[in-house]
Amino acid sequence: MPPSTSSSVTLNINGEKHVLSVDPRTTLLDALRERLDLTGTKKGCDQGQCGACTVLVDGRRALSCLQLAVAAEGREITTVEGLAEGERLHPVQQAFLDLDGLQCGYCTPGQICSAVAVIEEHAAGWPSAVTDDVRPEAGPPPLTPQEIRERMSGNLCRCGAYVSIVEAVARAAAESPGGAGAPEDVTTAGATEEAAA
């Protein structure tokens, strides 16, 4: 009898433990979609370039198509299905709905998971490639449309819903504890930047 090529892995997903027997080469994305029927996480490019498969691993963004399921054992994994609290949507999900931050919806779960992490990263003072003052004592930079676009740049939208996505992230950030200011400020700044271009 040939040796088994399966590994047992326990995944903590959306607060529930799941024990799976998987090929060690199985990606987290395939385990979520094919084994656990959590199809909110989408398979786009399968190369880590589009962001459709973005989930949160220990609260940080991760491309589930590039991570092996066995490497996620013992970590807290949150998919788009795990963001809402019962019937109450997560503020980012609600903002995407209210502001039409989607068209076909295929990239939306990854966009939403990424936006949740973006807001937390910003509140923690993490700089981006467009942050003017990266000194820790400077604190979080203003969450301008340019900051949001840079921080969300790993998530592609083939429909081109970027304007509404930026507005949705701005609104959700403004409504979060220690928010970034009124979303109108961000939207107005975005319109001014686009008019100047």
mmCIF file of C-alpha atoms in Angstrom:
data_model
loop_
_atom_site.group_PDB
_atom_site.id
_atom_site.type_symbol
_atom_site.label_atom_id
_atom_site.label_comp_id
_atom_site.label_asym_id
_atom_site.label_seq_id
_atom_site.Cartn_x
_atom_site.Cartn_y
_atom_site.Cartn_z
ATOM 1 C CA MET A 1 0.000 0.000 0.000
ATOM 2 C CA PRO A 2 1.487 3.409 -0.969
ATOM 3 C CA PRO A 3 2.066 5.917 1.817
ATOM 4 C CA SER A 4 -0.760 8.395 2.437
ATOM 5 C CA THR A 5 -0.327 11.795 0.858
ATOM 6 C CA SER A 6 -2.962 13.394 3.093
ATOM 7 C CA SER A 7 -2.394 15.564 6.124
ATOM 8 C CA SER A 8 -4.873 16.258 8.873
ATOM 9 C CA VAL A 9 -5.328 19.958 9.504
ATOM 10 C CA THR A 10 -7.532 21.874 11.912
ATOM 11 C CA LEU A 11 -8.622 25.236 10.568
ATOM 12 C CA ASN A 12 -10.283 27.895 12.723
ATOM 13 C CA ILE A 13 -12.557 29.683 10.269
ATOM 14 C CA ASN A 14 -15.051 32.367 11.273
ATOM 15 C CA GLY A 15 -14.852 31.158 14.873
ATOM 16 C CA GLU A 16 -15.495 27.484 14.091
ATOM 17 C CA LYS A 17 -12.972 24.658 14.033
ATOM 18 C CA HIS A 18 -12.906 22.392 10.988
ATOM 19 C CA VAL A 19 -10.807 19.212 10.832
ATOM 20 C CA LEU A 20 -9.883 18.261 7.275
ATOM 21 C CA SER A 21 -7.768 15.627 5.622
ATOM 22 C CA VAL A 22 -6.058 17.399 2.735
ATOM 23 C CA ASP A 23 -3.230 16.946 0.305
ATOM 24 C CA PRO A 24 -0.391 19.067 1.773
ATOM 25 C CA ARG A 25 -0.332 21.047 -1.477
ATOM 26 C CA THR A 26 -3.967 22.178 -1.084
ATOM 27 C CA THR A 27 -4.262 25.951 -0.935
ATOM 28 C CA LEU A 28 -6.312 27.671 1.715
ATOM 29 C CA LEU A 29 -8.538 28.963 -1.108
ATOM 30 C CA ASP A 30 -9.314 25.467 -2.370
ATOM 31 C CA ALA A 31 -9.917 24.192 1.165
ATOM 32 C CA LEU A 32 -12.391 27.032 1.789
ATOM 33 C CA ARG A 33 -14.256 26.671 -1.489
ATOM 34 C CA GLU A 34 -14.052 22.978 -2.329
ATOM 35 C CA ARG A 35 -13.975 21.349 1.100
ATOM 36 C CA LEU A 36 -15.931 23.741 3.338
ATOM 37 C CA ASP A 37 -18.334 25.283 0.789
ATOM 38 C CA LEU A 38 -17.323 28.828 1.821
ATOM 39 C CA THR A 39 -17.658 30.161 -1.704
ATOM 40 C CA GLY A 40 -17.651 33.857 -0.800
ATOM 41 C CA THR A 41 -13.884 33.803 -1.272
ATOM 42 C CA LYS A 42 -13.372 33.896 -5.039
ATOM 43 C CA LYS A 43 -10.793 32.277 -7.291
ATOM 44 C CA GLY A 44 -9.668 34.884 -9.788
ATOM 45 C CA CYS A 45 -6.152 34.694 -11.188
ATOM 46 C CA ASP A 46 -4.932 31.913 -8.832
ATOM 47 C CA GLN A 47 -1.548 33.694 -8.893
ATOM 48 C CA GLY A 48 -1.899 36.300 -6.130
ATOM 49 C CA GLN A 49 -2.352 39.222 -8.496
ATOM 50 C CA CYS A 50 -6.062 40.112 -8.422
ATOM 51 C CA GLY A 51 -7.007 40.007 -4.715
ATOM 52 C CA ALA A 52 -10.348 38.238 -5.265
ATOM 53 C CA CYS A 53 -9.299 35.529 -2.781
ATOM 54 C CA THR A 54 -8.345 37.935 0.033
ATOM 55 C CA VAL A 55 -9.222 36.716 3.533
ATOM 56 C CA LEU A 56 -8.069 37.793 6.977
ATOM 57 C CA VAL A 57 -5.547 35.590 8.756
ATOM 58 C CA ASP A 58 -4.989 36.700 12.340
ATOM 59 C CA GLY A 59 -6.582 40.008 11.343
ATOM 60 C CA ARG A 60 -4.201 40.687 8.455
ATOM 61 C CA ARG A 61 -4.851 40.410 4.755
ATOM 62 C CA ALA A 62 -3.776 37.208 3.073
ATOM 63 C CA LEU A 63 -4.141 35.915 -0.459
ATOM 64 C CA SER A 64 -5.650 32.510 0.128
ATOM 65 C CA CYS A 65 -4.584 31.238 -3.308
ATOM 66 C CA LEU A 66 -0.934 31.583 -2.254
ATOM 67 C CA GLN A 67 -1.208 30.102 1.237
ATOM 68 C CA LEU A 68 -1.268 26.399 1.928
ATOM 69 C CA ALA A 69 -4.094 25.154 4.114
ATOM 70 C CA VAL A 70 -1.641 23.290 6.355
ATOM 71 C CA ALA A 71 0.235 26.560 6.978
ATOM 72 C CA ALA A 72 -2.963 28.175 8.290
ATOM 73 C CA GLU A 73 -3.412 25.676 11.114
ATOM 74 C CA GLY A 74 -3.746 27.351 14.498
ATOM 75 C CA ARG A 75 -4.497 30.757 12.993
ATOM 76 C CA GLU A 76 -7.745 32.742 13.038
ATOM 77 C CA ILE A 77 -9.151 32.862 9.516
ATOM 78 C CA THR A 78 -11.986 35.235 8.661
ATOM 79 C CA THR A 79 -13.776 35.096 5.325
ATOM 80 C CA VAL A 80 -16.437 37.485 4.065
ATOM 81 C CA GLU A 81 -19.048 35.112 5.509
ATOM 82 C CA GLY A 82 -17.635 35.695 9.002
ATOM 83 C CA LEU A 83 -17.705 39.503 9.060
ATOM 84 C CA ALA A 84 -21.398 40.085 9.791
ATOM 85 C CA GLU A 85 -22.823 39.662 13.282
ATOM 86 C CA GLY A 86 -25.978 37.639 12.694
ATOM 87 C CA GLU A 87 -28.259 39.707 10.469
ATOM 88 C CA ARG A 88 -26.225 42.882 11.082
ATOM 89 C CA LEU A 89 -23.707 43.537 8.334
ATOM 90 C CA HIS A 90 -20.164 44.646 9.102
ATOM 91 C CA PRO A 91 -19.856 48.445 8.585
ATOM 92 C CA VAL A 92 -17.660 47.856 5.518
ATOM 93 C CA GLN A 93 -20.235 45.505 3.998
ATOM 94 C CA GLN A 94 -22.995 48.052 4.686
ATOM 95 C CA ALA A 95 -20.977 50.884 3.154
ATOM 96 C CA PHE A 96 -20.329 48.842 0.000
ATOM 97 C CA LEU A 97 -24.081 48.223 -0.314
ATOM 98 C CA ASP A 98 -25.114 51.802 0.455
ATOM 99 C CA LEU A 99 -22.605 53.389 -1.927
ATOM 100 C CA ASP A 100 -22.730 50.804 -4.742
ATOM 101 C CA GLY A 101 -19.123 49.749 -4.237
ATOM 102 C CA LEU A 102 -19.668 46.844 -6.615
ATOM 103 C CA GLN A 103 -21.028 45.945 -10.014
ATOM 104 C CA CYS A 104 -20.768 42.265 -10.943
ATOM 105 C CA GLY A 105 -19.747 41.465 -7.358
ATOM 106 C CA TYR A 106 -17.059 38.914 -8.155
ATOM 107 C CA CYS A 107 -14.216 40.870 -6.555
ATOM 108 C CA THR A 108 -16.392 42.272 -3.754
ATOM 109 C CA PRO A 109 -15.661 39.692 -1.014
ATOM 110 C CA GLY A 110 -11.919 40.232 -1.450
ATOM 111 C CA GLN A 111 -12.389 44.006 -1.625
ATOM 112 C CA ILE A 112 -14.405 43.958 1.600
ATOM 113 C CA CYS A 113 -11.915 41.782 3.502
ATOM 114 C CA SER A 114 -9.079 43.990 2.290
ATOM 115 C CA ALA A 115 -10.962 47.161 3.280
ATOM 116 C CA VAL A 116 -11.523 45.823 6.816
ATOM 117 C CA ALA A 117 -7.765 45.311 7.163
ATOM 118 C CA VAL A 118 -6.956 48.667 5.520
ATOM 119 C CA ILE A 119 -9.039 50.509 8.110
ATOM 120 C CA GLU A 120 -7.322 48.672 10.975
ATOM 121 C CA GLU A 121 -3.852 49.180 9.479
ATOM 122 C CA HIS A 122 -4.536 52.889 9.032
ATOM 123 C CA ALA A 123 -5.869 53.289 12.581
ATOM 124 C CA ALA A 124 -2.716 51.569 13.872
ATOM 125 C CA GLY A 125 -0.608 54.182 12.087
ATOM 126 C CA TRP A 126 0.862 51.961 9.391
ATOM 127 C CA PRO A 127 2.168 54.087 6.527
ATOM 128 C CA SER A 128 1.606 53.342 2.858
ATOM 129 C CA ALA A 129 3.740 54.082 -0.194
ATOM 130 C CA VAL A 130 2.049 57.502 -0.531
ATOM 131 C CA THR A 131 2.233 58.540 3.143
ATOM 132 C CA ASP A 132 4.109 61.834 3.433
ATOM 133 C CA ASP A 133 5.304 61.533 7.035
ATOM 134 C CA VAL A 134 6.169 57.949 7.976
ATOM 135 C CA ARG A 135 7.534 58.729 11.448
ATOM 136 C CA PRO A 136 5.635 56.774 14.131
ATOM 137 C CA GLU A 137 5.065 59.922 16.172
ATOM 138 C CA ALA A 138 3.219 61.471 13.214
ATOM 139 C CA GLY A 139 0.341 59.047 13.786
ATOM 140 C CA PRO A 140 -2.058 57.898 11.093
ATOM 141 C CA PRO A 141 -1.993 60.033 7.950
ATOM 142 C CA PRO A 142 -5.238 61.557 6.700
ATOM 143 C CA LEU A 143 -7.201 58.830 4.930
ATOM 144 C CA THR A 144 -7.378 60.643 1.611
ATOM 145 C CA PRO A 145 -8.619 59.030 -1.613
ATOM 146 C CA GLN A 146 -4.975 58.681 -2.649
ATOM 147 C CA GLU A 147 -4.198 56.779 0.582
ATOM 148 C CA ILE A 148 -7.225 54.520 0.138
ATOM 149 C CA ARG A 149 -6.399 53.796 -3.520
ATOM 150 C CA GLU A 150 -2.809 52.902 -2.642
ATOM 151 C CA ARG A 151 -3.794 50.706 0.289
ATOM 152 C CA MET A 152 -6.459 48.904 -1.797
ATOM 153 C CA SER A 153 -4.271 48.588 -4.898
ATOM 154 C CA GLY A 154 -3.844 44.826 -4.506
ATOM 155 C CA ASN A 155 -7.540 44.296 -5.207
ATOM 156 C CA LEU A 156 -8.571 44.640 -8.837
ATOM 157 C CA CYS A 157 -12.095 45.349 -10.097
ATOM 158 C CA ARG A 158 -12.690 44.532 -13.753
ATOM 159 C CA CYS A 159 -15.958 46.506 -13.685
ATOM 160 C CA GLY A 160 -14.134 49.677 -12.617
ATOM 161 C CA ALA A 161 -16.182 50.419 -9.471
ATOM 162 C CA TYR A 162 -13.168 52.086 -7.867
ATOM 163 C CA VAL A 163 -14.768 55.485 -7.185
ATOM 164 C CA SER A 164 -17.555 53.899 -5.150
ATOM 165 C CA ILE A 165 -15.130 51.494 -3.465
ATOM 166 C CA VAL A 166 -13.000 54.422 -2.262
ATOM 167 C CA GLU A 167 -16.121 56.182 -0.957
ATOM 168 C CA ALA A 168 -17.274 53.014 0.837
ATOM 169 C CA VAL A 169 -13.896 52.523 2.530
ATOM 170 C CA ALA A 170 -13.856 56.191 3.560
ATOM 171 C CA ARG A 171 -17.339 55.982 5.067
ATOM 172 C CA ALA A 172 -16.611 52.770 6.958
ATOM 173 C CA ALA A 173 -13.348 54.235 8.275
ATOM 174 C CA ALA A 174 -15.112 57.393 9.428
ATOM 175 C CA GLU A 175 -17.685 55.314 11.303
ATOM 176 C CA SER A 176 -15.120 53.058 12.975
ATOM 177 C CA PRO A 177 -13.803 53.782 16.492
ATOM 178 C CA GLY A 178 -11.161 56.508 16.162
ATOM 179 C CA GLY A 179 -12.464 57.107 12.629
ATOM 180 C CA ALA A 180 -10.690 59.045 9.925
ATOM 181 C CA GLY A 181 -13.174 61.898 9.706
ATOM 182 C CA ALA A 182 -16.376 62.477 7.798
ATOM 183 C CA PRO A 183 -16.634 60.576 4.538
ATOM 184 C CA GLU A 184 -17.729 63.787 2.809
ATOM 185 C CA ASP A 185 -14.235 65.171 3.397
ATOM 186 C CA VAL A 186 -12.710 62.199 1.577
ATOM 187 C CA THR A 187 -15.221 62.273 -1.274
ATOM 188 C CA THR A 188 -14.771 66.004 -1.780
ATOM 189 C CA ALA A 189 -10.996 65.606 -1.766
ATOM 190 C CA GLY A 190 -11.313 62.856 -4.359
ATOM 191 C CA ALA A 191 -13.447 65.012 -6.617
ATOM 192 C CA THR A 192 -10.963 67.875 -6.289
ATOM 193 C CA GLU A 193 -8.027 65.607 -7.165
ATOM 194 C CA GLU A 194 -9.866 64.212 -10.201
ATOM 195 C CA ALA A 195 -10.870 67.682 -11.398
ATOM 196 C CA ALA A 196 -7.255 68.841 -11.145
ATOM 197 C CA ALA A 197 -5.981 65.867 -13.154
#
